[in-house]
Amino acid sequence: MSLELPLLIGPRHTLGAFVLMRGETLLETIEPGMAAVFCLLSGGASISRPRA
């Protein structure tokens, strides 16, 4: 399951982020004259619940 987050959209630019779970891949096509930046961030998520 991937998640796309549109962060900033203007007349000349679009800034967004993709969140991918471990093992997922993404194929993106960049049009001529466009630019892309790739940043790899890793981390973990945890869920905590109060004890009953």
Coordinates of N, CA and C in Angstrom, one line a residue:
M1 N 0.8 -1.2 0.0 CA 0.0 0.0 0.0 C 0.9 1.2 0.0
S2 N 0.8 2.0 -1.0 CA 1.5 3.3 -1.1 C 0.6 4.5 -0.8
L3 N 1.2 5.6 -0.4 CA 0.4 6.7 0.0 C 1.0 7.9 -0.7
E4 N 0.3 8.7 -1.4 CA 0.8 9.9 -2.1 C 0.3 11.1 -1.3
L5 N 1.2 12.0 -0.9 CA 0.9 13.2 -0.2 C 1.2 14.4 -1.0
P6 N 0.1 15.1 -1.6 CA 0.4 16.4 -2.3 C 0.6 17.5 -1.2
L7 N 1.8 18.0 -1.2 CA 2.2 19.0 -0.1 C 2.0 20.4 -0.6
L8 N 2.4 20.7 -1.8 CA 2.3 22.1 -2.3 C 2.1 22.0 -3.8
I9 N 1.1 22.6 -4.3 CA 0.8 22.7 -5.8 C 0.6 24.1 -6.2
G10 N 1.4 24.5 -7.2 CA 1.3 25.9 -7.7 C 1.3 25.9 -9.2
P11 N 1.3 27.0 -9.9 CA 1.2 27.1 -11.3 C 2.5 26.6 -12.0
R12 N 3.6 26.6 -11.4 CA 4.9 26.2 -12.0 C 5.5 25.1 -11.2
H13 N 5.0 24.6 -10.2 CA 5.6 23.5 -9.4 C 4.6 22.7 -8.7
T14 N 5.1 21.5 -8.3 CA 4.3 20.5 -7.5 C 5.3 19.8 -6.6
L15 N 4.9 19.8 -5.3 CA 5.8 19.2 -4.3 C 4.9 18.1 -3.6
G16 N 5.4 16.9 -3.7 CA 4.6 15.8 -3.1 C 5.5 14.8 -2.5
A17 N 5.0 13.8 -1.8 CA 5.8 12.8 -1.2 C 5.0 11.4 -1.4
F18 N 5.8 10.4 -1.5 CA 5.2 9.0 -1.5 C 5.7 8.3 -0.3
V19 N 4.8 7.6 0.3 CA 5.1 6.7 1.5 C 4.9 5.3 1.0
L20 N 6.0 4.5 1.1 CA 6.0 3.1 0.6 C 6.3 2.2 1.8
M21 N 5.6 1.1 1.9 CA 6.0 0.2 3.0 C 7.1 -0.7 2.5
R22 N 7.8 -1.4 3.4 CA 8.9 -2.2 3.1 C 8.6 -3.2 2.0
G23 N 9.5 -3.2 1.0 CA 9.4 -4.1 -0.1 C 8.6 -3.6 -1.3
E24 N 7.9 -2.5 -1.2 CA 7.2 -1.9 -2.3 C 8.1 -1.1 -3.2
T25 N 7.7 -1.0 -4.5 CA 8.4 -0.2 -5.5 C 7.5 0.8 -6.1
L26 N 8.1 1.8 -6.7 CA 7.4 2.9 -7.4 C 8.1 3.2 -8.7
L27 N 7.4 3.3 -9.8 CA 7.9 3.7 -11.0 C 7.3 5.0 -11.4
E28 N 8.1 6.0 -11.6 CA 7.6 7.4 -11.9 C 8.3 7.8 -13.2
T29 N 7.5 8.4 -14.1 CA 8.0 8.9 -15.4 C 8.2 10.4 -15.3
I30 N 9.4 10.9 -15.6 CA 9.7 12.3 -15.5 C 9.7 12.9 -16.9
E31 N 8.9 13.9 -17.2 CA 8.8 14.4 -18.5 C 10.0 15.3 -18.8
P32 N 10.4 15.4 -20.1 CA 11.5 16.3 -20.5 C 11.3 17.7 -20.0
G33 N 12.4 18.3 -19.4 CA 12.3 19.6 -18.9 C 11.9 19.7 -17.4
M34 N 11.5 18.6 -16.9 CA 11.1 18.5 -15.5 C 12.3 18.0 -14.6
A35 N 12.1 18.2 -13.3 CA 13.2 17.8 -12.4 C 12.5 17.0 -11.3
A36 N 13.3 16.1 -10.7 CA 12.9 15.3 -9.6 C 14.0 15.2 -8.5
V37 N 13.6 15.1 -7.3 CA 14.5 15.0 -6.2 C 14.1 13.7 -5.4
F38 N 15.1 12.9 -5.1 CA 14.9 11.6 -4.4 C 15.5 11.7 -3.1
C39 N 14.8 11.5 -2.0 CA 15.3 11.4 -0.6 C 14.8 10.1 0.0
L40 N 15.7 9.4 0.6 CA 15.3 8.1 1.2 C 15.3 8.3 2.7
L41 N 14.2 8.1 3.3 CA 14.1 8.2 4.8 C 13.6 6.9 5.3
S42 N 14.1 6.5 6.4 CA 13.6 5.2 7.0 C 13.3 5.4 8.5
G43 N 12.4 4.6 9.0 CA 12.0 4.7 10.3 C 11.1 3.6 10.7
G44 N 10.5 3.7 11.9 CA 9.6 2.7 12.4 C 8.4 3.3 13.0
A45 N 7.4 2.5 13.0 CA 6.1 3.0 13.6 C 5.7 2.0 14.7
S46 N 5.2 2.5 15.8 CA 4.8 1.6 16.9 C 3.4 2.1 17.4
I47 N 2.7 1.2 17.9 CA 1.4 1.5 18.5 C 1.4 1.1 19.9
S48 N 1.0 2.1 20.8 CA 1.0 1.8 22.2 C -0.5 2.0 22.7
R49 N -0.9 1.1 23.6 CA -2.2 1.2 24.1 C -2.1 1.1 25.6
P50 N -2.9 1.9 26.3 CA -2.9 1.7 27.8 C -3.4 0.3 28.2
R51 N -2.8 -0.2 29.3 CA -3.2 -1.5 29.8 C -4.5 -1.4 30.5
A52 N -5.3 -2.4 30.4 CA -6.6 -2.4 31.0 C -6.6 -2.8 32.4

